[in-house]
Amino acid sequence: MNVVVTGATSFLGAALVKELLGRGHEVYGVQRPHSPNRQVLERLREREDGKGRNLHIIELELEELDGIDRMIPVPCQVFFHFGWGGSGSQSRLMNEVQRKNVEDSVKALCGARRLGCRRFLFSGSQAEYGVYRTPMREDMPVSPVSEYGKAKVEFGLRAKSMCRQWRETGEWEMEYIHIRIFSVYGPGDHPWSLVNTCLDTFLKGGVMELGACSQQWNFLYIEDLVEGVMALAFCDKPACGETVYNLAGGEEDTRVLKSYVEEMHRLCGGEGTCVYGILPPNAEGSTNLIPDIGRIRERTGWEPRVSFEEGIRHMINRRLDAERPIQGD
């Protein structure tokens, strides 16, 4: 198929582009002009198996996405909208930044219709739920705390309404899929993420200063995330009116965040130390992540496959391989 991926240089977007290329799709990856991460797509285009020739790099600002059909000469079937500005901790609190994201995403939806897309997948967030101490299901009321979470909810409602209106008036038939992504980790994530910071600190024998880490948490490995997104994008089973899907680790993997930190410490050989209760909660407060993934499981059969231990071991091995000196002849 011909597919579009915005936010294609991001941690999640780049992993999705890589998998789409591996499956033989023609991928139109959208990046901002002068993006500091433009080398991400260039590397994917040079992949050794030759499938990188199916990657077409499109340079557009997010506010220009309603005109994307002028830059892509063929109809497309699926549009993955992962582009979103201001996802850092402080930007999540800025109303003006997040309001712009909503309007830019509406333009992306309109651009997808002009390209002839039949499915539009949006990267929502667990931040949409707000503070819960019980399992988070897609049919529950949402009470986001941050402007970031509020903006994700608002766009989801507007997109669902627009797609319903197009369908009812006979203008266009396009399924809107809203994916609420929980905590994802793996190679390529931001160096300042909790997992990367812990691994770097422990492997160097340093001191890891943390918050209380007493909240319930759930991690999903990047490869499992991509498999889940792909399962929704190319699913043959009808949606039955559902638009929102949680994408997270299995319910049995939800546990206290501190236990995840202690597991990383153990897998790093017990080097370094952890000090709890030093850092304040993040911008959205101390949030529990207790996802229910029954809906995506029922529609697609998708299940996360990579255990936290397996994922962390893979990340540690990558670090160690990168540090080994290259042997001469």
mmCIF file of C-alpha atoms in Angstrom:
data_model
loop_
_atom_site.group_PDB
_atom_site.id
_atom_site.type_symbol
_atom_site.label_atom_id
_atom_site.label_comp_id
_atom_site.label_asym_id
_atom_site.label_seq_id
_atom_site.Cartn_x
_atom_site.Cartn_y
_atom_site.Cartn_z
ATOM 1 C CA MET A 1 0.000 0.000 0.000
ATOM 2 C CA ASN A 2 0.895 3.669 -0.196
ATOM 3 C CA VAL A 3 0.985 5.042 3.357
ATOM 4 C CA VAL A 4 1.828 8.362 5.021
ATOM 5 C CA VAL A 5 3.629 8.761 8.379
ATOM 6 C CA THR A 6 3.902 12.163 10.027
ATOM 7 C CA GLY A 7 6.353 12.581 12.888
ATOM 8 C CA ALA A 8 8.457 10.098 10.943
ATOM 9 C CA THR A 9 11.745 11.051 12.640
ATOM 10 C CA SER A 10 10.387 10.550 16.177
ATOM 11 C CA PHE A 11 11.078 7.507 18.347
ATOM 12 C CA LEU A 12 7.705 5.959 17.523
ATOM 13 C CA GLY A 13 7.434 7.239 13.956
ATOM 14 C CA ALA A 14 10.853 6.005 12.860
ATOM 15 C CA ALA A 15 10.187 2.524 14.253
ATOM 16 C CA LEU A 16 6.886 2.435 12.364
ATOM 17 C CA VAL A 17 8.514 3.562 9.110
ATOM 18 C CA LYS A 18 11.142 0.848 9.466
ATOM 19 C CA GLU A 19 8.497 -1.864 9.874
ATOM 20 C CA LEU A 20 6.345 -0.561 7.025
ATOM 21 C CA LEU A 21 9.332 -0.626 4.689
ATOM 22 C CA GLY A 22 10.193 -4.131 5.845
ATOM 23 C CA ARG A 23 6.715 -5.264 4.811
ATOM 24 C CA GLY A 24 7.080 -3.771 1.352
ATOM 25 C CA HIS A 25 4.853 -0.696 1.612
ATOM 26 C CA GLU A 26 5.534 2.593 -0.186
ATOM 27 C CA VAL A 27 6.081 5.029 2.678
ATOM 28 C CA TYR A 28 5.785 8.807 2.509
ATOM 29 C CA GLY A 29 7.593 9.975 5.643
ATOM 30 C CA VAL A 30 6.856 13.555 6.686
ATOM 31 C CA GLN A 31 9.486 15.577 8.511
ATOM 32 C CA ARG A 32 9.764 19.269 9.293
ATOM 33 C CA PRO A 33 12.026 21.302 7.002
ATOM 34 C CA HIS A 34 15.479 21.590 8.578
ATOM 35 C CA SER A 35 14.575 18.910 11.139
ATOM 36 C CA PRO A 36 17.547 18.210 13.459
ATOM 37 C CA ASN A 37 16.675 14.498 13.142
ATOM 38 C CA ARG A 38 16.617 14.324 9.353
ATOM 39 C CA GLN A 39 19.417 11.729 9.393
ATOM 40 C CA VAL A 40 16.923 9.216 10.840
ATOM 41 C CA LEU A 41 15.043 8.891 7.555
ATOM 42 C CA GLU A 42 18.211 9.116 5.492
ATOM 43 C CA ARG A 43 19.556 6.052 7.309
ATOM 44 C CA LEU A 44 16.329 4.164 6.699
ATOM 45 C CA ARG A 45 16.496 5.001 3.010
ATOM 46 C CA GLU A 46 19.971 3.459 2.864
ATOM 47 C CA ARG A 47 19.024 0.154 4.526
ATOM 48 C CA GLU A 48 20.979 -2.807 3.219
ATOM 49 C CA ASP A 49 18.026 -4.895 1.995
ATOM 50 C CA GLY A 50 17.184 -2.296 -0.670
ATOM 51 C CA LYS A 51 13.694 -1.630 0.654
ATOM 52 C CA GLY A 52 14.711 1.907 1.549
ATOM 53 C CA ARG A 53 14.023 2.872 -2.049
ATOM 54 C CA ASN A 54 10.331 2.716 -1.090
ATOM 55 C CA LEU A 55 10.778 5.597 1.365
ATOM 56 C CA HIS A 56 9.862 9.045 0.053
ATOM 57 C CA ILE A 57 10.825 11.928 2.334
ATOM 58 C CA ILE A 58 8.325 14.811 2.404
ATOM 59 C CA GLU A 59 9.321 18.087 4.064
ATOM 60 C CA LEU A 60 6.317 19.938 5.487
ATOM 61 C CA GLU A 61 5.444 21.919 8.576
ATOM 62 C CA LEU A 62 2.531 20.466 10.552
ATOM 63 C CA GLU A 63 0.333 23.444 9.658
ATOM 64 C CA GLU A 64 0.799 22.641 5.961
ATOM 65 C CA LEU A 65 -0.539 19.081 6.082
ATOM 66 C CA ASP A 66 -3.870 19.999 4.491
ATOM 67 C CA GLY A 67 -1.901 20.497 1.259
ATOM 68 C CA ILE A 68 0.076 17.256 1.425
ATOM 69 C CA ASP A 69 -1.775 15.908 -1.625
ATOM 70 C CA ARG A 70 0.173 18.415 -3.741
ATOM 71 C CA MET A 71 3.420 16.689 -2.746
ATOM 72 C CA ILE A 72 2.356 13.063 -3.136
ATOM 73 C CA PRO A 73 1.480 12.095 -6.729
ATOM 74 C CA VAL A 74 -0.449 8.901 -5.933
ATOM 75 C CA PRO A 75 -3.507 7.978 -3.850
ATOM 76 C CA CYS A 76 -2.724 6.621 -0.375
ATOM 77 C CA GLN A 77 -4.659 4.131 1.683
ATOM 78 C CA VAL A 78 -3.502 4.683 5.285
ATOM 79 C CA PHE A 79 -2.406 7.844 7.123
ATOM 80 C CA PHE A 80 -0.462 7.528 10.407
ATOM 81 C CA HIS A 81 -0.490 10.876 12.205
ATOM 82 C CA PHE A 82 2.317 10.797 14.789
ATOM 83 C CA GLY A 83 3.405 14.413 14.328
ATOM 84 C CA TRP A 84 2.775 16.564 17.409
ATOM 85 C CA GLY A 85 4.725 19.587 18.589
ATOM 86 C CA GLY A 86 5.585 20.360 22.199
ATOM 87 C CA SER A 87 5.483 16.896 23.781
ATOM 88 C CA GLY A 88 8.188 17.738 26.335
ATOM 89 C CA SER A 89 7.291 18.018 30.013
ATOM 90 C CA GLN A 90 6.882 21.815 30.188
ATOM 91 C CA SER A 91 5.288 22.200 26.745
ATOM 92 C CA ARG A 92 2.548 19.814 27.846
ATOM 93 C CA LEU A 93 1.262 22.599 30.103
ATOM 94 C CA MET A 94 1.202 25.308 27.411
ATOM 95 C CA ASN A 95 -2.307 25.925 26.099
ATOM 96 C CA GLU A 96 -1.183 27.853 23.013
ATOM 97 C CA VAL A 97 1.216 25.107 21.915
ATOM 98 C CA GLN A 98 -1.336 22.345 22.359
ATOM 99 C CA ARG A 99 -4.161 24.303 20.710
ATOM 100 C CA LYS A 100 -1.991 24.644 17.618
ATOM 101 C CA ASN A 101 -1.469 20.885 17.617
ATOM 102 C CA VAL A 102 -5.225 20.337 17.478
ATOM 103 C CA GLU A 103 -5.651 22.651 14.488
ATOM 104 C CA ASP A 104 -2.626 21.164 12.715
ATOM 105 C CA SER A 105 -4.019 17.668 13.236
ATOM 106 C CA VAL A 106 -7.367 18.695 11.759
ATOM 107 C CA LYS A 107 -5.417 19.811 8.687
ATOM 108 C CA ALA A 108 -3.710 16.415 8.595
ATOM 109 C CA LEU A 109 -7.116 14.710 8.605
ATOM 110 C CA CYS A 110 -8.269 16.885 5.704
ATOM 111 C CA GLY A 111 -5.039 16.146 3.842
ATOM 112 C CA ALA A 112 -5.593 12.414 4.369
ATOM 113 C CA ARG A 113 -9.057 12.661 2.814
ATOM 114 C CA ARG A 114 -7.655 14.475 -0.212
ATOM 115 C CA LEU A 115 -5.119 11.674 -0.635
ATOM 116 C CA GLY A 116 -7.917 9.105 -0.688
ATOM 117 C CA CYS A 117 -7.018 7.455 2.644
ATOM 118 C CA ARG A 118 -9.480 4.940 4.064
ATOM 119 C CA ARG A 119 -7.926 4.802 7.534
ATOM 120 C CA PHE A 120 -6.452 7.544 9.706
ATOM 121 C CA LEU A 121 -4.526 6.454 12.801
ATOM 122 C CA PHE A 122 -3.729 9.024 15.472
ATOM 123 C CA SER A 123 -1.208 8.704 18.312
ATOM 124 C CA GLY A 124 -3.221 9.594 21.382
ATOM 125 C CA SER A 125 -1.917 9.235 24.928
ATOM 126 C CA GLN A 126 -2.600 7.754 28.336
ATOM 127 C CA ALA A 127 -2.502 11.394 29.522
ATOM 128 C CA GLU A 128 -6.059 11.675 28.207
ATOM 129 C CA TYR A 129 -7.379 9.629 31.140
ATOM 130 C CA GLY A 130 -6.081 11.858 33.905
ATOM 131 C CA VAL A 131 -5.629 10.436 37.404
ATOM 132 C CA TYR A 132 -7.060 6.952 37.898
ATOM 133 C CA ARG A 133 -6.395 4.264 40.499
ATOM 134 C CA THR A 134 -8.386 1.619 38.645
ATOM 135 C CA PRO A 135 -7.901 -0.080 35.250
ATOM 136 C CA MET A 136 -8.165 2.366 32.360
ATOM 137 C CA ARG A 137 -10.704 1.275 29.751
ATOM 138 C CA GLU A 138 -11.558 3.121 26.569
ATOM 139 C CA ASP A 139 -15.234 3.537 27.515
ATOM 140 C CA MET A 140 -14.429 5.365 30.786
ATOM 141 C CA PRO A 141 -14.822 9.140 31.214
ATOM 142 C CA VAL A 142 -11.597 11.053 30.641
ATOM 143 C CA SER A 143 -10.348 13.885 32.860
ATOM 144 C CA PRO A 144 -6.951 14.988 31.522
ATOM 145 C CA VAL A 145 -4.836 17.144 33.799
ATOM 146 C CA SER A 146 -2.415 18.679 31.286
ATOM 147 C CA GLU A 147 -3.112 20.816 28.233
ATOM 148 C CA TYR A 148 -1.396 18.048 26.267
ATOM 149 C CA GLY A 149 -3.933 15.453 27.374
ATOM 150 C CA LYS A 150 -6.832 17.854 26.832
ATOM 151 C CA ALA A 151 -5.662 18.588 23.282
ATOM 152 C CA LYS A 152 -5.384 14.893 22.425
ATOM 153 C CA VAL A 153 -8.960 14.361 23.634
ATOM 154 C CA GLU A 154 -10.264 17.386 21.729
ATOM 155 C CA PHE A 155 -8.733 16.333 18.453
ATOM 156 C CA GLY A 156 -10.087 12.811 18.871
ATOM 157 C CA LEU A 157 -13.618 14.133 19.308
ATOM 158 C CA ARG A 158 -13.326 16.486 16.347
ATOM 159 C CA ALA A 159 -11.817 13.837 14.092
ATOM 160 C CA LYS A 160 -14.517 11.313 14.969
ATOM 161 C CA SER A 161 -17.205 13.901 14.252
ATOM 162 C CA MET A 162 -15.656 14.945 10.919
ATOM 163 C CA CYS A 163 -15.316 11.352 9.704
ATOM 164 C CA ARG A 164 -18.929 10.617 10.719
ATOM 165 C CA GLN A 165 -20.140 13.708 8.858
ATOM 166 C CA TRP A 166 -18.212 12.772 5.712
ATOM 167 C CA ARG A 167 -19.681 9.291 5.859
ATOM 168 C CA GLU A 168 -23.279 10.425 6.465
ATOM 169 C CA THR A 169 -23.178 12.992 3.656
ATOM 170 C CA GLY A 170 -21.577 10.540 1.251
ATOM 171 C CA GLU A 171 -18.444 12.697 0.862
ATOM 172 C CA TRP A 172 -15.930 10.084 1.976
ATOM 173 C CA GLU A 173 -15.619 6.861 3.940
ATOM 174 C CA MET A 174 -12.599 6.921 6.262
ATOM 175 C CA GLU A 175 -12.201 5.078 9.557
ATOM 176 C CA TYR A 176 -10.693 7.087 12.375
ATOM 177 C CA ILE A 177 -8.565 5.089 14.844
ATOM 178 C CA HIS A 178 -7.438 6.800 18.050
ATOM 179 C CA ILE A 179 -4.596 4.931 19.772
ATOM 180 C CA ARG A 180 -3.970 5.769 23.425
ATOM 181 C CA ILE A 181 -0.301 4.937 23.855
ATOM 182 C CA PHE A 182 1.043 4.238 27.326
ATOM 183 C CA SER A 183 4.725 4.092 28.369
ATOM 184 C CA VAL A 184 6.932 2.846 25.521
ATOM 185 C CA TYR A 185 10.654 2.096 25.789
ATOM 186 C CA GLY A 186 13.382 0.679 23.580
ATOM 187 C CA PRO A 187 16.302 1.608 21.307
ATOM 188 C CA GLY A 188 15.923 5.067 19.815
ATOM 189 C CA ASP A 189 14.033 6.599 22.733
ATOM 190 C CA HIS A 190 15.030 9.987 24.137
ATOM 191 C CA PRO A 191 18.274 9.779 26.124
ATOM 192 C CA TRP A 192 16.525 11.502 29.049
ATOM 193 C CA SER A 193 13.744 8.913 29.316
ATOM 194 C CA LEU A 194 13.493 7.023 32.621
ATOM 195 C CA VAL A 195 14.677 3.736 31.123
ATOM 196 C CA ASN A 196 17.643 5.220 29.248
ATOM 197 C CA THR A 197 18.672 7.341 32.216
ATOM 198 C CA CYS A 198 18.539 4.353 34.570
ATOM 199 C CA LEU A 199 20.549 2.121 32.252
ATOM 200 C CA ASP A 200 23.208 4.751 31.579
ATOM 201 C CA THR A 201 23.552 5.553 35.287
ATOM 202 C CA PHE A 202 23.635 1.975 36.536
ATOM 203 C CA LEU A 203 26.067 0.747 33.885
ATOM 204 C CA LYS A 204 28.445 3.530 34.933
ATOM 205 C CA GLY A 205 28.007 2.753 38.621
ATOM 206 C CA GLY A 206 26.412 6.120 39.312
ATOM 207 C CA VAL A 207 23.675 7.344 41.619
ATOM 208 C CA MET A 208 20.136 7.408 40.186
ATOM 209 C CA GLU A 209 17.978 10.045 41.888
ATOM 210 C CA LEU A 210 14.262 9.375 41.519
ATOM 211 C CA GLY A 211 10.843 10.331 42.793
ATOM 212 C CA ALA A 212 8.923 8.037 45.097
ATOM 213 C CA CYS A 213 8.227 5.586 42.228
ATOM 214 C CA SER A 214 5.250 4.303 44.226
ATOM 215 C CA GLN A 215 2.657 4.555 41.439
ATOM 216 C CA GLN A 216 1.416 1.658 39.335
ATOM 217 C CA TRP A 217 3.151 1.501 35.946
ATOM 218 C CA ASN A 218 3.151 -0.412 32.701
ATOM 219 C CA PHE A 219 5.838 -0.597 29.993
ATOM 220 C CA LEU A 220 5.580 -1.630 26.336
ATOM 221 C CA TYR A 221 8.583 -2.437 24.141
ATOM 222 C CA ILE A 222 8.848 -0.436 20.916
ATOM 223 C CA GLU A 223 8.611 -3.499 18.653
ATOM 224 C CA ASP A 224 5.368 -4.548 20.348
ATOM 225 C CA LEU A 225 4.007 -1.017 19.924
ATOM 226 C CA VAL A 226 4.680 -1.099 16.191
ATOM 227 C CA GLU A 227 3.063 -4.528 15.864
ATOM 228 C CA GLY A 228 -0.035 -3.188 17.618
ATOM 229 C CA VAL A 229 -0.259 -0.142 15.375
ATOM 230 C CA MET A 230 0.152 -2.327 12.300
ATOM 231 C CA ALA A 231 -2.509 -4.738 13.538
ATOM 232 C CA LEU A 232 -5.021 -1.881 13.754
ATOM 233 C CA ALA A 233 -3.975 -0.295 10.474
ATOM 234 C CA PHE A 234 -4.438 -3.430 8.395
ATOM 235 C CA CYS A 235 -7.184 -5.219 10.343
ATOM 236 C CA ASP A 236 -10.030 -6.754 8.333
ATOM 237 C CA LYS A 237 -12.450 -7.048 11.256
ATOM 238 C CA PRO A 238 -15.057 -4.234 11.408
ATOM 239 C CA ALA A 239 -14.717 -1.701 14.198
ATOM 240 C CA CYS A 240 -18.378 -1.887 15.364
ATOM 241 C CA GLY A 241 -18.385 1.848 16.088
ATOM 242 C CA GLU A 242 -15.282 1.826 18.280
ATOM 243 C CA THR A 243 -12.568 4.402 17.603
ATOM 244 C CA VAL A 244 -10.320 4.385 20.708
ATOM 245 C CA TYR A 245 -7.799 1.641 21.534
ATOM 246 C CA ASN A 246 -5.362 1.371 24.433
ATOM 247 C CA LEU A 247 -1.900 0.230 23.369
ATOM 248 C CA ALA A 248 0.184 -0.937 26.322
ATOM 249 C CA GLY A 249 1.765 -3.926 27.979
ATOM 250 C CA GLY A 250 -0.383 -6.771 29.265
ATOM 251 C CA GLU A 251 -2.514 -6.256 32.356
ATOM 252 C CA GLU A 252 -0.415 -8.826 34.206
ATOM 253 C CA ASP A 253 2.674 -6.645 33.676
ATOM 254 C CA THR A 254 1.290 -3.647 35.556
ATOM 255 C CA ARG A 255 3.188 -3.186 38.826
ATOM 256 C CA VAL A 256 4.760 -0.585 41.083
ATOM 257 C CA LEU A 257 7.250 1.568 39.159
ATOM 258 C CA LYS A 258 9.926 0.993 41.788
ATOM 259 C CA SER A 259 9.992 -2.724 40.935
ATOM 260 C CA TYR A 260 10.806 -1.867 37.311
ATOM 261 C CA VAL A 261 13.680 0.349 38.473
ATOM 262 C CA GLU A 262 14.989 -2.406 40.741
ATOM 263 C CA GLU A 263 14.814 -4.890 37.861
ATOM 264 C CA MET A 264 16.901 -2.592 35.649
ATOM 265 C CA HIS A 265 19.385 -2.223 38.506
ATOM 266 C CA ARG A 266 19.650 -6.002 38.790
ATOM 267 C CA LEU A 267 20.034 -6.515 35.034
ATOM 268 C CA CYS A 268 22.855 -3.944 35.012
ATOM 269 C CA GLY A 269 24.783 -6.173 37.411
ATOM 270 C CA GLY A 270 23.722 -4.408 40.592
ATOM 271 C CA GLU A 271 26.137 -1.555 39.889
ATOM 272 C CA GLY A 272 25.292 1.954 41.059
ATOM 273 C CA THR A 273 22.614 2.940 43.543
ATOM 274 C CA CYS A 274 19.021 4.219 43.591
ATOM 275 C CA VAL A 275 17.857 7.065 45.821
ATOM 276 C CA TYR A 276 14.082 7.494 46.020
ATOM 277 C CA GLY A 277 11.972 10.484 46.993
ATOM 278 C CA ILE A 278 14.375 13.116 45.646
ATOM 279 C CA LEU A 279 12.663 14.335 42.474
ATOM 280 C CA PRO A 280 9.193 15.928 42.355
ATOM 281 C CA PRO A 281 6.404 14.448 40.179
ATOM 282 C CA ASN A 282 6.422 15.423 36.507
ATOM 283 C CA ALA A 283 4.305 18.196 35.024
ATOM 284 C CA GLU A 284 1.160 16.052 35.016
ATOM 285 C CA GLY A 285 1.513 14.881 38.603
ATOM 286 C CA SER A 286 1.965 11.378 39.975
ATOM 287 C CA THR A 287 -0.078 9.273 37.571
ATOM 288 C CA ASN A 288 -0.903 5.587 37.741
ATOM 289 C CA LEU A 289 -0.779 3.610 34.497
ATOM 290 C CA ILE A 290 -3.178 0.661 34.737
ATOM 291 C CA PRO A 291 -4.192 -0.097 31.137
ATOM 292 C CA ASP A 292 -6.806 -2.545 29.917
ATOM 293 C CA ILE A 293 -5.936 -3.827 26.410
ATOM 294 C CA GLY A 294 -8.960 -6.036 25.914
ATOM 295 C CA ARG A 295 -10.403 -3.986 23.051
ATOM 296 C CA ILE A 296 -7.390 -4.180 20.701
ATOM 297 C CA ARG A 297 -6.910 -7.829 21.638
ATOM 298 C CA GLU A 298 -10.513 -8.622 20.718
ATOM 299 C CA ARG A 299 -10.457 -6.833 17.373
ATOM 300 C CA THR A 300 -6.993 -7.795 16.102
ATOM 301 C CA GLY A 301 -5.688 -10.636 18.261
ATOM 302 C CA TRP A 302 -2.597 -8.567 19.056
ATOM 303 C CA GLU A 303 -0.662 -9.391 22.220
ATOM 304 C CA PRO A 304 2.607 -7.884 23.509
ATOM 305 C CA ARG A 305 5.371 -10.470 23.203
ATOM 306 C CA VAL A 306 8.567 -8.906 24.595
ATOM 307 C CA SER A 307 8.934 -9.127 28.370
ATOM 308 C CA PHE A 308 10.442 -6.184 30.239
ATOM 309 C CA GLU A 309 13.502 -8.274 31.113
ATOM 310 C CA GLU A 310 14.011 -9.278 27.479
ATOM 311 C CA GLY A 311 13.653 -5.702 26.262
ATOM 312 C CA ILE A 312 16.085 -4.339 28.851
ATOM 313 C CA ARG A 313 18.645 -7.063 28.123
ATOM 314 C CA HIS A 314 18.469 -6.146 24.442
ATOM 315 C CA MET A 315 19.072 -2.468 25.221
ATOM 316 C CA ILE A 316 21.997 -3.289 27.518
ATOM 317 C CA ASN A 317 23.592 -5.533 24.894
ATOM 318 C CA ARG A 318 23.301 -2.787 22.280
ATOM 319 C CA ARG A 319 25.121 -0.402 24.613
ATOM 320 C CA LEU A 320 27.869 -2.894 25.337
ATOM 321 C CA ASP A 321 28.306 -3.716 21.642
ATOM 322 C CA ALA A 322 28.646 -0.025 20.815
ATOM 323 C CA GLU A 323 31.382 0.371 23.436
ATOM 324 C CA ARG A 324 33.489 -2.589 22.315
ATOM 325 C CA PRO A 325 36.598 -1.538 20.339
ATOM 326 C CA ILE A 326 36.727 -2.581 16.709
ATOM 327 C CA GLN A 327 39.363 -5.282 16.264
ATOM 328 C CA GLY A 328 41.943 -4.795 13.538
ATOM 329 C CA ASP A 329 43.017 -7.423 11.026
#
